[in-house]
């Protein structure tokens, strides 16, 4: 049986995800209760979140550490969802990673899920096989050295389409393609990757989005074309205004808000 959430009071916040192994024994309800203080905070826009993230790093919180907490929270949520639906161990967890920090969160989730006993397949949907950002590159390097994780590089739409032929065999699909900053119609190969995720969901595979479903604006909730429809979105630090709009909520599905270690000083800057 999944472990219940520990009691959390206003003066006793739970440990951050990477320091909290108990989250991998919780079901979705337990995780929601465990991080309830995050969900209760006022919602913020994508721009405000970007500022808080930058100020946290300026205050000495390494970006790679923020990413570790984010990806670990995603991994725990994926395991909880798969277990709740009876899909844990029925197929691979397929993680589609884009070129930026959203993909970096996906690499952390891949590693943590593999440590939890999952079969994991990572598709790098980007022209380059190794990310350019420092935090994402570090986490890609750790995944690349893990012989237990299957890696596929899909730099063009045709490669993504070929990869997606067996997407219906996945236990869960994780959308780690794009976070904030999407404007207008999606370009390839990300567009094809979004279509692959859609085909998987249509075949009954649940989809977990990291921070926001790809191509859904975190500030307004408005989607680009096409956009991922998720069953569960794990967002970070505080709720996002876009995911709480009627349209954004339709794309986000259920929402978990996880702490990642942004200090109060950064949040108030």
PDB file of C-alpha atoms in Angstrom:
ATOM      1  CA  UNK A   1       0.000   0.000   0.000  1.00  0.00           C
ATOM      2  CA  UNK A   2       1.271   3.516  -0.742  1.00  0.00           C
ATOM      3  CA  UNK A   3       2.447   5.375   2.333  1.00  0.00           C
ATOM      4  CA  UNK A   4       0.212   8.187   3.586  1.00  0.00           C
ATOM      5  CA  UNK A   5       1.508  11.730   3.479  1.00  0.00           C
ATOM      6  CA  UNK A   6       3.245  12.934   6.591  1.00  0.00           C
ATOM      7  CA  UNK A   7       1.538  15.648   8.554  1.00  0.00           C
ATOM      8  CA  UNK A   8       2.701  19.070   7.406  1.00  0.00           C
ATOM      9  CA  UNK A   9       2.174  22.222   9.457  1.00  0.00           C
ATOM     10  CA  UNK A  10       2.937  25.832   8.600  1.00  0.00           C
ATOM     11  CA  UNK A  11       6.177  25.739  10.606  1.00  0.00           C
ATOM     12  CA  UNK A  12       7.296  22.281   9.424  1.00  0.00           C
ATOM     13  CA  UNK A  13       7.617  22.164   5.670  1.00  0.00           C
ATOM     14  CA  UNK A  14       8.366  18.757   4.127  1.00  0.00           C
ATOM     15  CA  UNK A  15      11.871  18.050   2.853  1.00  0.00           C
ATOM     16  CA  UNK A  16      12.593  19.076  -0.710  1.00  0.00           C
ATOM     17  CA  UNK A  17      11.931  16.283  -3.229  1.00  0.00           C
ATOM     18  CA  UNK A  18      15.524  15.145  -3.836  1.00  0.00           C
ATOM     19  CA  UNK A  19      15.968  14.814  -0.057  1.00  0.00           C
ATOM     20  CA  UNK A  20      12.643  13.087   0.547  1.00  0.00           C
ATOM     21  CA  UNK A  21      12.695   9.387  -0.460  1.00  0.00           C
ATOM     22  CA  UNK A  22       9.286   8.848   1.158  1.00  0.00           C
ATOM     23  CA  UNK A  23       7.580  10.556  -1.800  1.00  0.00           C
ATOM     24  CA  UNK A  24       8.244   7.468  -3.916  1.00  0.00           C
ATOM     25  CA  UNK A  25       5.948   5.469  -1.640  1.00  0.00           C
ATOM     26  CA  UNK A  26       3.018   7.902  -1.868  1.00  0.00           C
ATOM     27  CA  UNK A  27       0.006   7.805  -4.143  1.00  0.00           C
ATOM     28  CA  UNK A  28      -1.205  10.944  -5.926  1.00  0.00           C
ATOM     29  CA  UNK A  29      -3.491  11.902  -3.078  1.00  0.00           C
ATOM     30  CA  UNK A  30      -0.609  11.546  -0.656  1.00  0.00           C
ATOM     31  CA  UNK A  31       1.656  13.719  -2.786  1.00  0.00           C
ATOM     32  CA  UNK A  32      -1.039  16.379  -3.067  1.00  0.00           C
ATOM     33  CA  UNK A  33      -1.440  16.436   0.711  1.00  0.00           C
ATOM     34  CA  UNK A  34       2.320  16.374   1.231  1.00  0.00           C
ATOM     35  CA  UNK A  35       2.785  19.482  -0.926  1.00  0.00           C
ATOM     36  CA  UNK A  36      -0.529  21.128   0.023  1.00  0.00           C
ATOM     37  CA  UNK A  37       1.206  24.265   1.298  1.00  0.00           C
ATOM     38  CA  UNK A  38       2.547  24.881  -2.230  1.00  0.00           C
ATOM     39  CA  UNK A  39      -0.861  24.492  -3.836  1.00  0.00           C
ATOM     40  CA  UNK A  40      -2.350  26.985  -1.368  1.00  0.00           C
ATOM     41  CA  UNK A  41       0.001  29.802  -2.425  1.00  0.00           C
ATOM     42  CA  UNK A  42      -1.196  32.570  -4.788  1.00  0.00           C
ATOM     43  CA  UNK A  43      -0.707  31.769  -8.465  1.00  0.00           C
ATOM     44  CA  UNK A  44       2.044  33.480 -10.458  1.00  0.00           C
ATOM     45  CA  UNK A  45       2.778  34.071 -14.125  1.00  0.00           C
ATOM     46  CA  UNK A  46       5.547  32.503 -16.163  1.00  0.00           C
ATOM     47  CA  UNK A  47       7.478  35.770 -16.056  1.00  0.00           C
ATOM     48  CA  UNK A  48       7.286  35.970 -12.265  1.00  0.00           C
ATOM     49  CA  UNK A  49       8.452  32.367 -11.976  1.00  0.00           C
ATOM     50  CA  UNK A  50      11.403  33.029 -14.287  1.00  0.00           C
ATOM     51  CA  UNK A  51      12.411  35.978 -12.113  1.00  0.00           C
ATOM     52  CA  UNK A  52      12.177  33.932  -8.917  1.00  0.00           C
ATOM     53  CA  UNK A  53      14.298  31.189 -10.474  1.00  0.00           C
ATOM     54  CA  UNK A  54      16.980  33.694 -11.527  1.00  0.00           C
ATOM     55  CA  UNK A  55      17.019  35.429  -8.143  1.00  0.00           C
ATOM     56  CA  UNK A  56      17.326  32.069  -6.378  1.00  0.00           C
ATOM     57  CA  UNK A  57      20.444  31.304  -8.405  1.00  0.00           C
ATOM     58  CA  UNK A  58      21.817  34.790  -7.721  1.00  0.00           C
ATOM     59  CA  UNK A  59      21.336  34.060  -4.011  1.00  0.00           C
ATOM     60  CA  UNK A  60      23.479  30.945  -4.335  1.00  0.00           C
ATOM     61  CA  UNK A  61      21.015  28.147  -5.100  1.00  0.00           C
ATOM     62  CA  UNK A  62      22.570  26.243  -8.024  1.00  0.00           C
ATOM     63  CA  UNK A  63      20.353  25.767 -11.052  1.00  0.00           C
ATOM     64  CA  UNK A  64      21.343  22.117 -11.186  1.00  0.00           C
ATOM     65  CA  UNK A  65      19.968  21.683  -7.654  1.00  0.00           C
ATOM     66  CA  UNK A  66      16.642  23.302  -8.567  1.00  0.00           C
ATOM     67  CA  UNK A  67      16.485  20.928 -11.534  1.00  0.00           C
ATOM     68  CA  UNK A  68      17.242  17.924  -9.318  1.00  0.00           C
ATOM     69  CA  UNK A  69      14.290  18.728  -7.057  1.00  0.00           C
ATOM     70  CA  UNK A  70      11.995  19.376 -10.028  1.00  0.00           C
ATOM     71  CA  UNK A  71      12.868  16.158 -11.849  1.00  0.00           C
ATOM     72  CA  UNK A  72      12.638  14.111  -8.660  1.00  0.00           C
ATOM     73  CA  UNK A  73       9.163  15.479  -7.969  1.00  0.00           C
ATOM     74  CA  UNK A  74       8.123  14.516 -11.496  1.00  0.00           C
ATOM     75  CA  UNK A  75       9.501  11.004 -11.076  1.00  0.00           C
ATOM     76  CA  UNK A  76       7.558  10.503  -7.834  1.00  0.00           C
ATOM     77  CA  UNK A  77       4.376  11.771  -9.500  1.00  0.00           C
ATOM     78  CA  UNK A  78       4.856   9.476 -12.509  1.00  0.00           C
ATOM     79  CA  UNK A  79       5.348   6.476 -10.244  1.00  0.00           C
ATOM     80  CA  UNK A  80       2.280   7.433  -8.198  1.00  0.00           C
ATOM     81  CA  UNK A  81       0.106   7.850 -11.297  1.00  0.00           C
ATOM     82  CA  UNK A  82       1.316   4.595 -12.848  1.00  0.00           C
ATOM     83  CA  UNK A  83       0.714   2.727  -9.600  1.00  0.00           C
ATOM     84  CA  UNK A  84      -2.723   4.267  -9.079  1.00  0.00           C
ATOM     85  CA  UNK A  85      -3.735   3.192 -12.599  1.00  0.00           C
ATOM     86  CA  UNK A  86      -2.230  -0.302 -12.342  1.00  0.00           C
ATOM     87  CA  UNK A  87       0.331   0.513 -15.055  1.00  0.00           C
ATOM     88  CA  UNK A  88       3.577   0.467 -13.045  1.00  0.00           C
ATOM     89  CA  UNK A  89       5.785  -2.239 -14.524  1.00  0.00           C
ATOM     90  CA  UNK A  90       3.494  -2.887 -17.511  1.00  0.00           C
ATOM     91  CA  UNK A  91       5.757  -1.123 -20.015  1.00  0.00           C
ATOM     92  CA  UNK A  92       8.439   1.530 -20.250  1.00  0.00           C
ATOM     93  CA  UNK A  93       8.145   5.082 -19.004  1.00  0.00           C
ATOM     94  CA  UNK A  94       8.757   7.089 -22.188  1.00  0.00           C
ATOM     95  CA  UNK A  95      10.181  10.586 -21.689  1.00  0.00           C
ATOM     96  CA  UNK A  96      10.355  12.979 -24.634  1.00  0.00           C
ATOM     97  CA  UNK A  97      12.932  15.679 -23.881  1.00  0.00           C
ATOM     98  CA  UNK A  98      13.367  18.972 -25.692  1.00  0.00           C
ATOM     99  CA  UNK A  99      16.535  21.052 -25.999  1.00  0.00           C
ATOM    100  CA  UNK A 100      16.120  23.277 -22.925  1.00  0.00           C
ATOM    101  CA  UNK A 101      15.702  23.079 -19.170  1.00  0.00           C
ATOM    102  CA  UNK A 102      12.353  21.310 -19.472  1.00  0.00           C
ATOM    103  CA  UNK A 103      14.303  18.483 -21.080  1.00  0.00           C
ATOM    104  CA  UNK A 104      16.817  18.698 -18.237  1.00  0.00           C
ATOM    105  CA  UNK A 105      14.017  18.090 -15.732  1.00  0.00           C
ATOM    106  CA  UNK A 106      13.100  15.080 -17.853  1.00  0.00           C
ATOM    107  CA  UNK A 107      16.632  13.674 -17.609  1.00  0.00           C
ATOM    108  CA  UNK A 108      16.507  13.913 -13.822  1.00  0.00           C
ATOM    109  CA  UNK A 109      13.106  12.192 -13.828  1.00  0.00           C
ATOM    110  CA  UNK A 110      14.507   9.429 -16.048  1.00  0.00           C
ATOM    111  CA  UNK A 111      17.358   8.735 -13.664  1.00  0.00           C
ATOM    112  CA  UNK A 112      15.148   8.783 -10.584  1.00  0.00           C
ATOM    113  CA  UNK A 113      12.549   6.514 -12.189  1.00  0.00           C
ATOM    114  CA  UNK A 114      15.246   4.037 -13.207  1.00  0.00           C
ATOM    115  CA  UNK A 115      16.485   4.025  -9.608  1.00  0.00           C
ATOM    116  CA  UNK A 116      12.901   3.281  -8.521  1.00  0.00           C
ATOM    117  CA  UNK A 117      12.885   0.191 -10.733  1.00  0.00           C
ATOM    118  CA  UNK A 118      11.172   1.441 -13.882  1.00  0.00           C
ATOM    119  CA  UNK A 119      12.107   0.613 -17.456  1.00  0.00           C
ATOM    120  CA  UNK A 120      12.863   4.028 -18.954  1.00  0.00           C
ATOM    121  CA  UNK A 121      13.198   5.225 -22.554  1.00  0.00           C
ATOM    122  CA  UNK A 122      14.422   8.768 -23.235  1.00  0.00           C
ATOM    123  CA  UNK A 123      13.948  10.422 -26.626  1.00  0.00           C
ATOM    124  CA  UNK A 124      16.077  13.514 -27.211  1.00  0.00           C
ATOM    125  CA  UNK A 125      13.954  15.629 -29.555  1.00  0.00           C
ATOM    126  CA  UNK A 126      16.507  18.241 -30.588  1.00  0.00           C
ATOM    127  CA  UNK A 127      19.021  18.933 -33.328  1.00  0.00           C
ATOM    128  CA  UNK A 128      21.918  18.358 -30.938  1.00  0.00           C
ATOM    129  CA  UNK A 129      22.188  15.221 -28.861  1.00  0.00           C
ATOM    130  CA  UNK A 130      23.606  17.082 -25.852  1.00  0.00           C
ATOM    131  CA  UNK A 131      21.861  20.172 -24.409  1.00  0.00           C
ATOM    132  CA  UNK A 132      23.607  23.531 -24.465  1.00  0.00           C
ATOM    133  CA  UNK A 133      22.498  24.752 -21.024  1.00  0.00           C
ATOM    134  CA  UNK A 134      24.862  23.804 -18.217  1.00  0.00           C
ATOM    135  CA  UNK A 135      22.327  22.230 -15.846  1.00  0.00           C
ATOM    136  CA  UNK A 136      20.613  20.212 -18.575  1.00  0.00           C
ATOM    137  CA  UNK A 137      23.956  19.076 -20.000  1.00  0.00           C
ATOM    138  CA  UNK A 138      25.100  17.800 -16.614  1.00  0.00           C
ATOM    139  CA  UNK A 139      21.938  15.784 -16.214  1.00  0.00           C
ATOM    140  CA  UNK A 140      22.106  14.462 -19.774  1.00  0.00           C
ATOM    141  CA  UNK A 141      25.653  13.267 -19.102  1.00  0.00           C
ATOM    142  CA  UNK A 142      24.429  11.294 -16.082  1.00  0.00           C
ATOM    143  CA  UNK A 143      21.679   9.667 -18.147  1.00  0.00           C
ATOM    144  CA  UNK A 144      24.106   8.965 -21.001  1.00  0.00           C
ATOM    145  CA  UNK A 145      26.350   6.982 -18.620  1.00  0.00           C
ATOM    146  CA  UNK A 146      23.427   4.901 -17.313  1.00  0.00           C
ATOM    147  CA  UNK A 147      23.355   1.699 -19.330  1.00  0.00           C
ATOM    148  CA  UNK A 148      19.962   0.829 -17.863  1.00  0.00           C
ATOM    149  CA  UNK A 149      18.209   3.744 -19.592  1.00  0.00           C
ATOM    150  CA  UNK A 150      17.437   3.457 -23.309  1.00  0.00           C
ATOM    151  CA  UNK A 151      18.394   6.622 -25.213  1.00  0.00           C
ATOM    152  CA  UNK A 152      17.173   7.654 -28.678  1.00  0.00           C
ATOM    153  CA  UNK A 153      18.232  10.790 -30.534  1.00  0.00           C
ATOM    154  CA  UNK A 154      15.466  12.110 -32.799  1.00  0.00           C
ATOM    155  CA  UNK A 155      16.761  15.297 -34.464  1.00  0.00           C
ATOM    156  CA  UNK A 156      14.181  15.488 -37.276  1.00  0.00           C
ATOM    157  CA  UNK A 157      10.461  14.843 -37.598  1.00  0.00           C
ATOM    158  CA  UNK A 158      10.913  11.549 -39.467  1.00  0.00           C
ATOM    159  CA  UNK A 159      13.013  10.146 -36.615  1.00  0.00           C
ATOM    160  CA  UNK A 160      10.382  11.215 -34.092  1.00  0.00           C
ATOM    161  CA  UNK A 161       7.633   9.588 -36.148  1.00  0.00           C
ATOM    162  CA  UNK A 162       9.581   6.324 -36.331  1.00  0.00           C
ATOM    163  CA  UNK A 163      10.187   6.445 -32.582  1.00  0.00           C
ATOM    164  CA  UNK A 164       6.470   6.944 -31.992  1.00  0.00           C
ATOM    165  CA  UNK A 165       5.380   3.782 -33.808  1.00  0.00           C
ATOM    166  CA  UNK A 166       5.390   1.826 -30.543  1.00  0.00           C
ATOM    167  CA  UNK A 167       4.196   4.602 -28.260  1.00  0.00           C
ATOM    168  CA  UNK A 168       1.046   2.661 -27.334  1.00  0.00           C
ATOM    169  CA  UNK A 169       3.269   0.159 -25.473  1.00  0.00           C
ATOM    170  CA  UNK A 170       4.367   2.787 -22.926  1.00  0.00           C
ATOM    171  CA  UNK A 171       3.110   2.651 -19.351  1.00  0.00           C
ATOM    172  CA  UNK A 172       3.277   6.465 -19.049  1.00  0.00           C
ATOM    173  CA  UNK A 173       4.436   9.213 -21.408  1.00  0.00           C
ATOM    174  CA  UNK A 174       6.284  12.196 -19.933  1.00  0.00           C
ATOM    175  CA  UNK A 175       6.178  15.498 -21.812  1.00  0.00           C
ATOM    176  CA  UNK A 176       9.525  17.242 -21.182  1.00  0.00           C
ATOM    177  CA  UNK A 177       9.614  19.022 -24.525  1.00  0.00           C
ATOM    178  CA  UNK A 178       9.084  22.732 -23.894  1.00  0.00           C
ATOM    179  CA  UNK A 179       8.300  24.877 -20.883  1.00  0.00           C
ATOM    180  CA  UNK A 180       7.648  28.597 -21.118  1.00  0.00           C
ATOM    181  CA  UNK A 181       8.239  30.952 -24.010  1.00  0.00           C
ATOM    182  CA  UNK A 182       6.302  29.190 -26.772  1.00  0.00           C
ATOM    183  CA  UNK A 183       4.820  31.613 -29.284  1.00  0.00           C
ATOM    184  CA  UNK A 184       2.958  30.703 -32.472  1.00  0.00           C
ATOM    185  CA  UNK A 185       2.785  27.383 -34.259  1.00  0.00           C
ATOM    186  CA  UNK A 186       5.297  24.741 -33.189  1.00  0.00           C
ATOM    187  CA  UNK A 187       8.245  23.895 -35.408  1.00  0.00           C
ATOM    188  CA  UNK A 188       9.645  20.473 -36.178  1.00  0.00           C
ATOM    189  CA  UNK A 189      10.706  18.159 -34.677  1.00  0.00           C
ATOM    190  CA  UNK A 190       8.804  19.322 -31.567  1.00  0.00           C
ATOM    191  CA  UNK A 191       5.550  19.447 -33.526  1.00  0.00           C
ATOM    192  CA  UNK A 192       5.834  15.785 -34.485  1.00  0.00           C
ATOM    193  CA  UNK A 193       6.710  14.890 -30.877  1.00  0.00           C
ATOM    194  CA  UNK A 194       3.518  16.569 -29.676  1.00  0.00           C
ATOM    195  CA  UNK A 195       1.578  14.546 -32.253  1.00  0.00           C
ATOM    196  CA  UNK A 196       3.255  11.352 -31.002  1.00  0.00           C
ATOM    197  CA  UNK A 197       2.215  12.176 -27.442  1.00  0.00           C
ATOM    198  CA  UNK A 198      -1.334  12.780 -28.680  1.00  0.00           C
ATOM    199  CA  UNK A 199      -1.415   9.414 -30.435  1.00  0.00           C
ATOM    200  CA  UNK A 200      -0.195   7.701 -27.295  1.00  0.00           C
ATOM    201  CA  UNK A 201      -2.866   9.361 -25.181  1.00  0.00           C
ATOM    202  CA  UNK A 202      -5.529   8.422 -27.737  1.00  0.00           C
ATOM    203  CA  UNK A 203      -4.376   4.804 -27.328  1.00  0.00           C
ATOM    204  CA  UNK A 204      -4.962   5.018 -23.582  1.00  0.00           C
ATOM    205  CA  UNK A 205      -1.472   5.893 -22.319  1.00  0.00           C
ATOM    206  CA  UNK A 206      -1.554   8.536 -19.542  1.00  0.00           C
ATOM    207  CA  UNK A 207       0.512  11.670 -20.093  1.00  0.00           C
ATOM    208  CA  UNK A 208       2.426  13.612 -17.430  1.00  0.00           C
ATOM    209  CA  UNK A 209       3.582  17.124 -18.356  1.00  0.00           C
ATOM    210  CA  UNK A 210       6.554  18.846 -16.720  1.00  0.00           C
ATOM    211  CA  UNK A 211       5.752  22.399 -15.555  1.00  0.00           C
ATOM    212  CA  UNK A 212       3.202  22.934 -18.351  1.00  0.00           C
ATOM    213  CA  UNK A 213       1.900  20.854 -21.230  1.00  0.00           C
ATOM    214  CA  UNK A 214       4.042  21.730 -24.236  1.00  0.00           C
ATOM    215  CA  UNK A 215       2.684  24.788 -26.087  1.00  0.00           C
ATOM    216  CA  UNK A 216       0.319  25.875 -23.293  1.00  0.00           C
ATOM    217  CA  UNK A 217       1.212  29.347 -22.008  1.00  0.00           C
ATOM    218  CA  UNK A 218       1.824  29.312 -18.250  1.00  0.00           C
ATOM    219  CA  UNK A 219       0.608  32.899 -17.894  1.00  0.00           C
ATOM    220  CA  UNK A 220      -2.556  32.911 -20.024  1.00  0.00           C
ATOM    221  CA  UNK A 221      -3.415  29.243 -20.474  1.00  0.00           C
ATOM    222  CA  UNK A 222      -3.708  29.762 -24.227  1.00  0.00           C
ATOM    223  CA  UNK A 223      -2.384  26.896 -26.372  1.00  0.00           C
ATOM    224  CA  UNK A 224      -0.284  27.095 -29.501  1.00  0.00           C
ATOM    225  CA  UNK A 225      -0.878  24.660 -32.355  1.00  0.00           C
ATOM    226  CA  UNK A 226      -0.660  21.790 -31.647  1.00  0.00           C
ATOM    227  CA  UNK A 227      -0.442  21.447 -27.845  1.00  0.00           C
ATOM    228  CA  UNK A 228      -0.081  18.526 -25.475  1.00  0.00           C
ATOM    229  CA  UNK A 229      -3.133  17.451 -23.498  1.00  0.00           C
ATOM    230  CA  UNK A 230      -1.937  15.967 -20.207  1.00  0.00           C
ATOM    231  CA  UNK A 231      -3.614  13.842 -17.589  1.00  0.00           C
ATOM    232  CA  UNK A 232      -1.332  15.258 -14.896  1.00  0.00           C
ATOM    233  CA  UNK A 233       0.900  18.335 -14.833  1.00  0.00           C
ATOM    234  CA  UNK A 234       3.634  18.741 -12.236  1.00  0.00           C
ATOM    235  CA  UNK A 235       4.466  22.410 -11.884  1.00  0.00           C
ATOM    236  CA  UNK A 236       6.925  23.963  -9.463  1.00  0.00           C
ATOM    237  CA  UNK A 237       7.192  26.369  -6.557  1.00  0.00           C
ATOM    238  CA  UNK A 238       3.753  28.001  -6.859  1.00  0.00           C
ATOM    239  CA  UNK A 239       0.577  27.493  -8.931  1.00  0.00           C
ATOM    240  CA  UNK A 240       0.653  29.112 -12.376  1.00  0.00           C
ATOM    241  CA  UNK A 241      -2.063  31.452 -13.562  1.00  0.00           C
ATOM    242  CA  UNK A 242      -2.323  29.851 -17.000  1.00  0.00           C
ATOM    243  CA  UNK A 243      -3.004  26.383 -15.638  1.00  0.00           C
ATOM    244  CA  UNK A 244      -5.900  27.691 -13.555  1.00  0.00           C
ATOM    245  CA  UNK A 245      -7.811  29.211 -16.474  1.00  0.00           C
ATOM    246  CA  UNK A 246     -10.643  27.170 -17.939  1.00  0.00           C
ATOM    247  CA  UNK A 247      -8.722  26.473 -21.132  1.00  0.00           C
ATOM    248  CA  UNK A 248      -5.371  25.872 -19.427  1.00  0.00           C
ATOM    249  CA  UNK A 249      -6.934  23.453 -16.957  1.00  0.00           C
ATOM    250  CA  UNK A 250      -8.378  21.419 -19.822  1.00  0.00           C
ATOM    251  CA  UNK A 251      -4.884  20.854 -21.179  1.00  0.00           C
ATOM    252  CA  UNK A 252      -3.169  20.404 -17.799  1.00  0.00           C
ATOM    253  CA  UNK A 253      -5.434  17.756 -16.282  1.00  0.00           C
ATOM    254  CA  UNK A 254      -4.769  17.216 -12.591  1.00  0.00           C
ATOM    255  CA  UNK A 255      -2.120  19.535 -11.162  1.00  0.00           C
ATOM    256  CA  UNK A 256       0.559  18.972  -8.543  1.00  0.00           C
ATOM    257  CA  UNK A 257       2.639  21.881  -7.254  1.00  0.00           C
ATOM    258  CA  UNK A 258       6.021  20.735  -5.946  1.00  0.00           C
ATOM    259  CA  UNK A 259       8.629  22.689  -3.963  1.00  0.00           C
ATOM    260  CA  UNK A 260      12.074  22.995  -5.569  1.00  0.00           C
ATOM    261  CA  UNK A 261      13.983  25.108  -3.042  1.00  0.00           C
ATOM    262  CA  UNK A 262      13.429  28.685  -4.199  1.00  0.00           C
ATOM    263  CA  UNK A 263      13.965  30.796  -1.051  1.00  0.00           C
ATOM    264  CA  UNK A 264      11.508  33.372   0.248  1.00  0.00           C
ATOM    265  CA  UNK A 265      13.890  36.208  -0.598  1.00  0.00           C
ATOM    266  CA  UNK A 266      13.864  35.213  -4.261  1.00  0.00           C
ATOM    267  CA  UNK A 267      10.110  34.878  -4.300  1.00  0.00           C
ATOM    268  CA  UNK A 268       9.635  38.388  -2.974  1.00  0.00           C
ATOM    269  CA  UNK A 269      12.185  40.099  -5.190  1.00  0.00           C
TER     270      UNK A 269
END
